[in-house]
Coordinates of C-alpha atoms in Angstrom, one line a residue:
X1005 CA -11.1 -19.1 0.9
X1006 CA -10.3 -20.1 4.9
X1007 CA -11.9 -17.4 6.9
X1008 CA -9.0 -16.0 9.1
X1009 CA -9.6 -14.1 12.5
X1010 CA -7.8 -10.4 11.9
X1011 CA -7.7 -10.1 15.8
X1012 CA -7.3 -11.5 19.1
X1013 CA -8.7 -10.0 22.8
X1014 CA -5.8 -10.0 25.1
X1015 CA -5.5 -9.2 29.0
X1016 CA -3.8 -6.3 30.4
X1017 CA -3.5 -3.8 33.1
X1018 CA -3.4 0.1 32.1
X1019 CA -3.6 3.0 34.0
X1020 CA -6.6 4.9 34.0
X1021 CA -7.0 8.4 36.2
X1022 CA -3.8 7.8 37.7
X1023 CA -4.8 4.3 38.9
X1024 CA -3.6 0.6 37.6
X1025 CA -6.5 -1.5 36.7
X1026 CA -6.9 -5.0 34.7
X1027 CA -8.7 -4.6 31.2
X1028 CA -9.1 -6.7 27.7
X1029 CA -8.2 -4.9 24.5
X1030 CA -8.4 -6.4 20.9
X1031 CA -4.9 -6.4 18.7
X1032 CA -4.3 -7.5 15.5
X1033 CA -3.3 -11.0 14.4
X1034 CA 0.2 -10.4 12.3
X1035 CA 0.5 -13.7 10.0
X1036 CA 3.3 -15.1 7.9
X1037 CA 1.8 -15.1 4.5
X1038 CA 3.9 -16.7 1.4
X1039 CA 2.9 -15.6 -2.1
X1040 CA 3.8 -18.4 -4.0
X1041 CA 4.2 -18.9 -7.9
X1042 CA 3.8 -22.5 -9.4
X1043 CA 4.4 -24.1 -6.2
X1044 CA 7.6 -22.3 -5.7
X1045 CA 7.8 -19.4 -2.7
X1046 CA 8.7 -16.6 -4.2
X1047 CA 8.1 -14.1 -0.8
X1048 CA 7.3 -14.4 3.1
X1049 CA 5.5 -11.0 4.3
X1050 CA 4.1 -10.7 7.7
X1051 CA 0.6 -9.5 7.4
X1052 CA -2.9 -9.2 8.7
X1053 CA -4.5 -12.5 7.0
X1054 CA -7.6 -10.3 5.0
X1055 CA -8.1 -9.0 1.5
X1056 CA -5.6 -11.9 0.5
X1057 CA -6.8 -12.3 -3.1
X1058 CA -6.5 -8.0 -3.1
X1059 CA -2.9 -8.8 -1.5
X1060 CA -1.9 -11.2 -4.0
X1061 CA -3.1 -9.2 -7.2
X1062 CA -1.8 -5.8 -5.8
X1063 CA 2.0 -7.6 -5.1
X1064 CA 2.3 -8.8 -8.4
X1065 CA 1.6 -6.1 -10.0
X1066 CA 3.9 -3.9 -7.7
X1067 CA 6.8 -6.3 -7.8
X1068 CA 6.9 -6.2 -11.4
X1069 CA 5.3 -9.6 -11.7
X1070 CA 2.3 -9.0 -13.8
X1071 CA 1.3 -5.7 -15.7
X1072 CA -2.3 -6.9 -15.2
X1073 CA -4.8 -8.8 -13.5
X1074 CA -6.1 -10.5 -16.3
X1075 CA -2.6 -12.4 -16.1
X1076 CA -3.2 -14.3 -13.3
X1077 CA -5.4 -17.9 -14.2
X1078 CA -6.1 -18.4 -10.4
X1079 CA -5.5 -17.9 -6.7
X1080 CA -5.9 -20.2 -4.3
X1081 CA -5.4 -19.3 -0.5
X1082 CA -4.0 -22.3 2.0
X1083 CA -3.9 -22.3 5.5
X1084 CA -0.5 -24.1 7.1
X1085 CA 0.3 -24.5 10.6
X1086 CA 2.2 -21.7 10.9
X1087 CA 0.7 -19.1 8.4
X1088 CA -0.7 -18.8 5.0
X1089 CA 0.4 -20.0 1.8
X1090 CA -1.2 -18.0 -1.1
X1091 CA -1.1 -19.9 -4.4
X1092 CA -0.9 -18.2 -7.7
X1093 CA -0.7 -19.7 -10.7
X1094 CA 0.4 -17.2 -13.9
X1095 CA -0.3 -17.4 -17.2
X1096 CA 1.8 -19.1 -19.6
X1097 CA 4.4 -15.8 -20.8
X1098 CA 4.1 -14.5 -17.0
X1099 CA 5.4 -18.0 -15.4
X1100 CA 8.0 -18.1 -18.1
X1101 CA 9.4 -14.9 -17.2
X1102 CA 9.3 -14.8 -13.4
X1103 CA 11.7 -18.6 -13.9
X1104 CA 13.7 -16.2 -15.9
X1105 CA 14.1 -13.8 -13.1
X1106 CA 14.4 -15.9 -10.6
X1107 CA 17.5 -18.2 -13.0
X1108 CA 19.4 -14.3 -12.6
X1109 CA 19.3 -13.9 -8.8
X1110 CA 22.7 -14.9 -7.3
X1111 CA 21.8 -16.1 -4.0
X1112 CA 19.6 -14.6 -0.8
X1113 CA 18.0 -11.3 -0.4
X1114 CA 19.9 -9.1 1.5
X1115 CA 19.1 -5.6 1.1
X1116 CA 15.9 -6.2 3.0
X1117 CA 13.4 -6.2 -0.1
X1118 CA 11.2 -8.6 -1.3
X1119 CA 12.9 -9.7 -4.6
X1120 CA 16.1 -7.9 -4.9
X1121 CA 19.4 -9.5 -5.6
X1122 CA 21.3 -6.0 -5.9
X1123 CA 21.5 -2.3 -4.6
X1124 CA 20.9 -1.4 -8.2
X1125 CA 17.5 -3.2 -8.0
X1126 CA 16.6 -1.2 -4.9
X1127 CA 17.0 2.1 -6.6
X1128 CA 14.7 1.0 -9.6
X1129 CA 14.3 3.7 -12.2
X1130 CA 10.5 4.9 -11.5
X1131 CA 8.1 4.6 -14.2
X1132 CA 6.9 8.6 -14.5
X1133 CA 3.8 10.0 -14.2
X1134 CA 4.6 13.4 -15.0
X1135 CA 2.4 13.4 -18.0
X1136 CA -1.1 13.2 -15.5
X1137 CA -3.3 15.9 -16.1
X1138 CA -5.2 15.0 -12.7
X1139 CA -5.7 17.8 -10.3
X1140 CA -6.9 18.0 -7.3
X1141 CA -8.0 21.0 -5.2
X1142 CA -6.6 22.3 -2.1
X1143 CA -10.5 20.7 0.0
X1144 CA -9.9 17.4 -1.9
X1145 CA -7.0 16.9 -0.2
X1146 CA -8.7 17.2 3.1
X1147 CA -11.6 15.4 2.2
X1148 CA -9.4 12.5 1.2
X1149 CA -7.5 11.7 4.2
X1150 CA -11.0 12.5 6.2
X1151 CA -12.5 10.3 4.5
X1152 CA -9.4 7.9 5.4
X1153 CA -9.8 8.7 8.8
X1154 CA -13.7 7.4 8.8
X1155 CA -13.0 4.0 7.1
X1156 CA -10.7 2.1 8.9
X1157 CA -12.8 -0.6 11.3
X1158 CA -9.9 -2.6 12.4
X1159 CA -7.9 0.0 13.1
X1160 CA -10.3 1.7 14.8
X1161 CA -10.5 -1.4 17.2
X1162 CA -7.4 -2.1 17.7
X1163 CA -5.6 1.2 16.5
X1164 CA -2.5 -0.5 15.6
X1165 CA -2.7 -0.9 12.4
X1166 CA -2.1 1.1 8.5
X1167 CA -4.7 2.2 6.5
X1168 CA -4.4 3.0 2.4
X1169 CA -7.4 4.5 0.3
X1170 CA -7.7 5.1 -3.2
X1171 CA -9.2 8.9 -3.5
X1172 CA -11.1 9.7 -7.3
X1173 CA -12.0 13.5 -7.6
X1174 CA -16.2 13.5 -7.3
X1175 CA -16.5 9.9 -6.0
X1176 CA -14.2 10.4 -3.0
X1177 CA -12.9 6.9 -1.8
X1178 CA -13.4 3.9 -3.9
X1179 CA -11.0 1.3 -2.1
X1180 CA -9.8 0.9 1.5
X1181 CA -7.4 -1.6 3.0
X1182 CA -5.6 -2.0 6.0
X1183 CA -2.7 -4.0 7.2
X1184 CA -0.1 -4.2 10.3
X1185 CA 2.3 -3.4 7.1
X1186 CA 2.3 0.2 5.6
X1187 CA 3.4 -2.1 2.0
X1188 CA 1.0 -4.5 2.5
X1189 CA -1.8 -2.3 3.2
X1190 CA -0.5 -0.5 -0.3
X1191 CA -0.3 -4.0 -2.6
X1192 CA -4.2 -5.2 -0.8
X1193 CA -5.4 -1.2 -2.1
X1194 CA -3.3 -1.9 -5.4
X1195 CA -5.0 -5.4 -6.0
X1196 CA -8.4 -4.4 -4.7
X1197 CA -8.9 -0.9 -7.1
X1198 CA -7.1 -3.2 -10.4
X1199 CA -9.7 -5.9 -9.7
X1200 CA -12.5 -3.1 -9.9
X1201 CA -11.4 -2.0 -13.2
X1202 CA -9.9 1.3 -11.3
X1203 CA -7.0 3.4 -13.6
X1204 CA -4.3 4.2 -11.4
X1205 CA -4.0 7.5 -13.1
X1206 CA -7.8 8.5 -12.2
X1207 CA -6.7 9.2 -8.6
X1208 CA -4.7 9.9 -5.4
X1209 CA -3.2 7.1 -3.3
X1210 CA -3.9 8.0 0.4
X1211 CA -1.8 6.6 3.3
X1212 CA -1.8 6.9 7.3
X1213 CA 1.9 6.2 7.5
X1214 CA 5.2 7.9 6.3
X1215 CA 6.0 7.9 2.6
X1216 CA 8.8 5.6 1.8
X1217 CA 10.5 5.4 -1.1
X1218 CA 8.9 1.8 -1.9
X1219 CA 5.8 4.0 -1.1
X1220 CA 6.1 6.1 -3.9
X1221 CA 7.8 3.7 -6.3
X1222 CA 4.4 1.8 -6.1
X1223 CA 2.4 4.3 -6.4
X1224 CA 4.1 5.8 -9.9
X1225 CA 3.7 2.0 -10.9
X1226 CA 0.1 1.9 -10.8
X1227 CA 0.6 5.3 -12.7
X1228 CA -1.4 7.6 -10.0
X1229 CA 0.3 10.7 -10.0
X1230 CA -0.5 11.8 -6.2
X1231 CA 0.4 10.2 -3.2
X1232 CA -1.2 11.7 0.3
X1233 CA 0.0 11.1 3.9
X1234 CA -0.9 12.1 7.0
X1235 CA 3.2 11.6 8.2
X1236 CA 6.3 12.9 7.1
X1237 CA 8.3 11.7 3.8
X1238 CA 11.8 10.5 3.4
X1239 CA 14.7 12.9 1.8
X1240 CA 14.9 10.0 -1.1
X1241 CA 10.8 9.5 -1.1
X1242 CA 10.9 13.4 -1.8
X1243 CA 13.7 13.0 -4.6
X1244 CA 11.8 10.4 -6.5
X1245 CA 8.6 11.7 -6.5
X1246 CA 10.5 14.3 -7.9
X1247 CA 12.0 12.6 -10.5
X1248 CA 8.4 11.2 -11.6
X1249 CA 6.8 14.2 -11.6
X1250 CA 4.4 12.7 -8.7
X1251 CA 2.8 15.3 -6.3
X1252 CA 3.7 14.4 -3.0
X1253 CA 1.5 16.1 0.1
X1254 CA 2.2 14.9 3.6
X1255 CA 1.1 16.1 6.8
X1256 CA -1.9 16.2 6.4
X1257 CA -4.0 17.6 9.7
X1258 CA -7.4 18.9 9.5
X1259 CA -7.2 21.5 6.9
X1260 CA -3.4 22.2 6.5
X1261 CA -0.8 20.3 4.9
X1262 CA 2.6 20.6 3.1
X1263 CA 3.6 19.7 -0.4
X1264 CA 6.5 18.3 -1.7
X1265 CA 6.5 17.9 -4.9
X1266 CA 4.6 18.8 -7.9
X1267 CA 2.6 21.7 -6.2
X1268 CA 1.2 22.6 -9.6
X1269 CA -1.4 20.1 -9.3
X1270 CA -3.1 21.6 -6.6
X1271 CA -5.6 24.1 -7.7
X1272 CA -7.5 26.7 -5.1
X1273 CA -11.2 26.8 -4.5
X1274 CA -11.4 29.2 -7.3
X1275 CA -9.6 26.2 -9.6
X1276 CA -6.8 28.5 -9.9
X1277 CA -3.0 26.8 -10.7
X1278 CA -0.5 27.2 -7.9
X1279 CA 3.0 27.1 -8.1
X1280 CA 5.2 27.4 -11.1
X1281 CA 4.0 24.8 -13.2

C-alpha cells in the first residue's frame, strides 16, 4: 500500500503573551478517498489517507455492504492525482447484491449521505442491541475516555482531528483510529476491531466528538451496546439509542458524565444496578 503523509508543517503568525509572532505548526492532510466496488465508485469521503484497509472494511460493513470481513477477496489501495482510489473487490453473493442496490437508486444523493436515495433510507430502522448483558461500571466509563485522551498521536500534533476507541471491560482499549471525519474515524475503528476478530457486543464505542445519529446507527450495527462521548448528543441520537436499547453517556469530563439512555447498564463500584432496569 502507497505510504501517505497524514500531515503538512505550515507557516503562521499567532499571538503569544499579547504579542504577534511568525511560527510553523503541523495540520492534517484531508484527502478525497473513493471506495470503490468492481471498478465502479460507489462513495467520495474526505479523509485523513491512514488505516485505509481499516476504513474500507469498517465502511462496508457500516453501510450495509458486507455483514463480514471474510466477504471481502481483496483490497487494493491506489493513489490518483487528486486523491485515493480504494479498490475492493467482493465476493461473488456480496457483488451481486450491491449491483442490485445500486439498479434501485433513482438518481443522485441528496440528502447528504453516503448511499441514500430516500429520506426513508436516512431514518433506517436500527438493528437493537437491547438484549446485551454488557455492563460497565461507573470508573470504566472514565477510564475509557482517559484512556482515549492518551492515544491519539496525530491529534495530539495537530489537535484538529477525531479520535474513536474501542473500550473491552478488563483490557481497556483494544483499537484506536483517528480521522479529520468523526464517521470516518468510526468505519477505520469498525474495520480495524472486525479484522482483529473483536465482537462488537464485547464493548463500548468511545468517541471525542458529538453523537450523531449515524453515530449511533453504526455503533448498534456492529451490535455494541454503549456508545461514549466526551460532547453532547443530538435530540434524534438520544431517541434512537433509545429505541435500540443502546446506553448512551456523553459528557464525559474527568470523573462526571451524563447518561442518556439505558442507565441500567451502569453499575456502581459496589457492582450495584442503577436505574430502573
Amino acid at each position: 500500500m502507497p505510504d501517505f503523509s497524514t500531515t503538512t508543517k505550515v507557516a503562521e503568525i499567532a499571538r503569544r503573551n499579547g504579542r504577534l509572532a511568525e511560527g510553523e505548526r503541523f495540520v492534517p492532510e484531508e484527502t478525497p478517498v473513493a471506495f470503490s466496488y468492481a471498478g465502479s465508485t460507489h462513495a467520495v469521503m474526505m479523509a485523513t489517507p491512514a488505516d485505509l484497509e481499516d476504513f474500507a472494511v469498517g465502511f462496508s460493513l457500516t453501510e450495509g455492504i458486507i455483514t463480514d470481513p471474510g466477504e471481502i477477496e481483496t483490497i487494493e489501495v491506489l493513489a490518483e492525482d487528486k486523491g485515493i482510489d480504494v479498490q475492493i473487490r467482493l465476493a461473488d453473493a456480496q457483488n451481486d447484491a450491491l449491483t442490485a442496490r445500486r439498479r434501485h437508486m433513482a438518481g443522485p444523493v441528496g440528502c447528504g449521505l453516503c448511499g441514500i436515495e430516500s429520506i426513508e433510507q436516512a431514518v433506517r430502522v436500527t438493528p437493537s442491541v437491547r438484549a446485551s448483558s454488557l455492563t460497565l461500571s461507573e470508573d470504566a466509563v472514565v477510564e475509557a475516555v482517559r484512556l482515549l485522551n492518551g492515544q491519539q498521536p496525530l491529534h495530539m500534533v495537530t489537535r484538529a482531528v477525531h479520535g474513536a476507541g474501542f473500550y473491552v471491560p478488563g483490557d481497556g482499549l483494544i483499537a484506536v483510529r483517528e480521522d479529520v471525519g468523526r464517521h470516518n474515524a468510526l468505519d477505520k475503528l469498525v474495520g480495524a476491531a472486525r479484522r482483529a476478530g473483536h465482537a462488537g457486543s464485547a464493548g463500548a464505542v468511545v468517541v471525542t466528538s458529538r453523537v450523531s445519529v449515524e453515530m449511533v446507527q453504526k455503533t448498534a450495527i456492529i451490535g455494541s451496546p454503549f456508545i461514549i462521548a466526551i460532547s453532547a448528543p443530538t435530540a434524534l441520537a438520544i431517541r434512537t439509542a433509545e429505541e435500540a436499547g443502546m446506553t448512551l453517556i456523553a459528557l464525559v469530563r474527568g470523573e462526571e458524565f451524563e447518561i442518556f439512555t439505558g442507565a441500567e447498564r451502569i453499575v456502581s463500584g459496589t457492582q450495584r444496578r442503577i436505574g430502573n432496569g
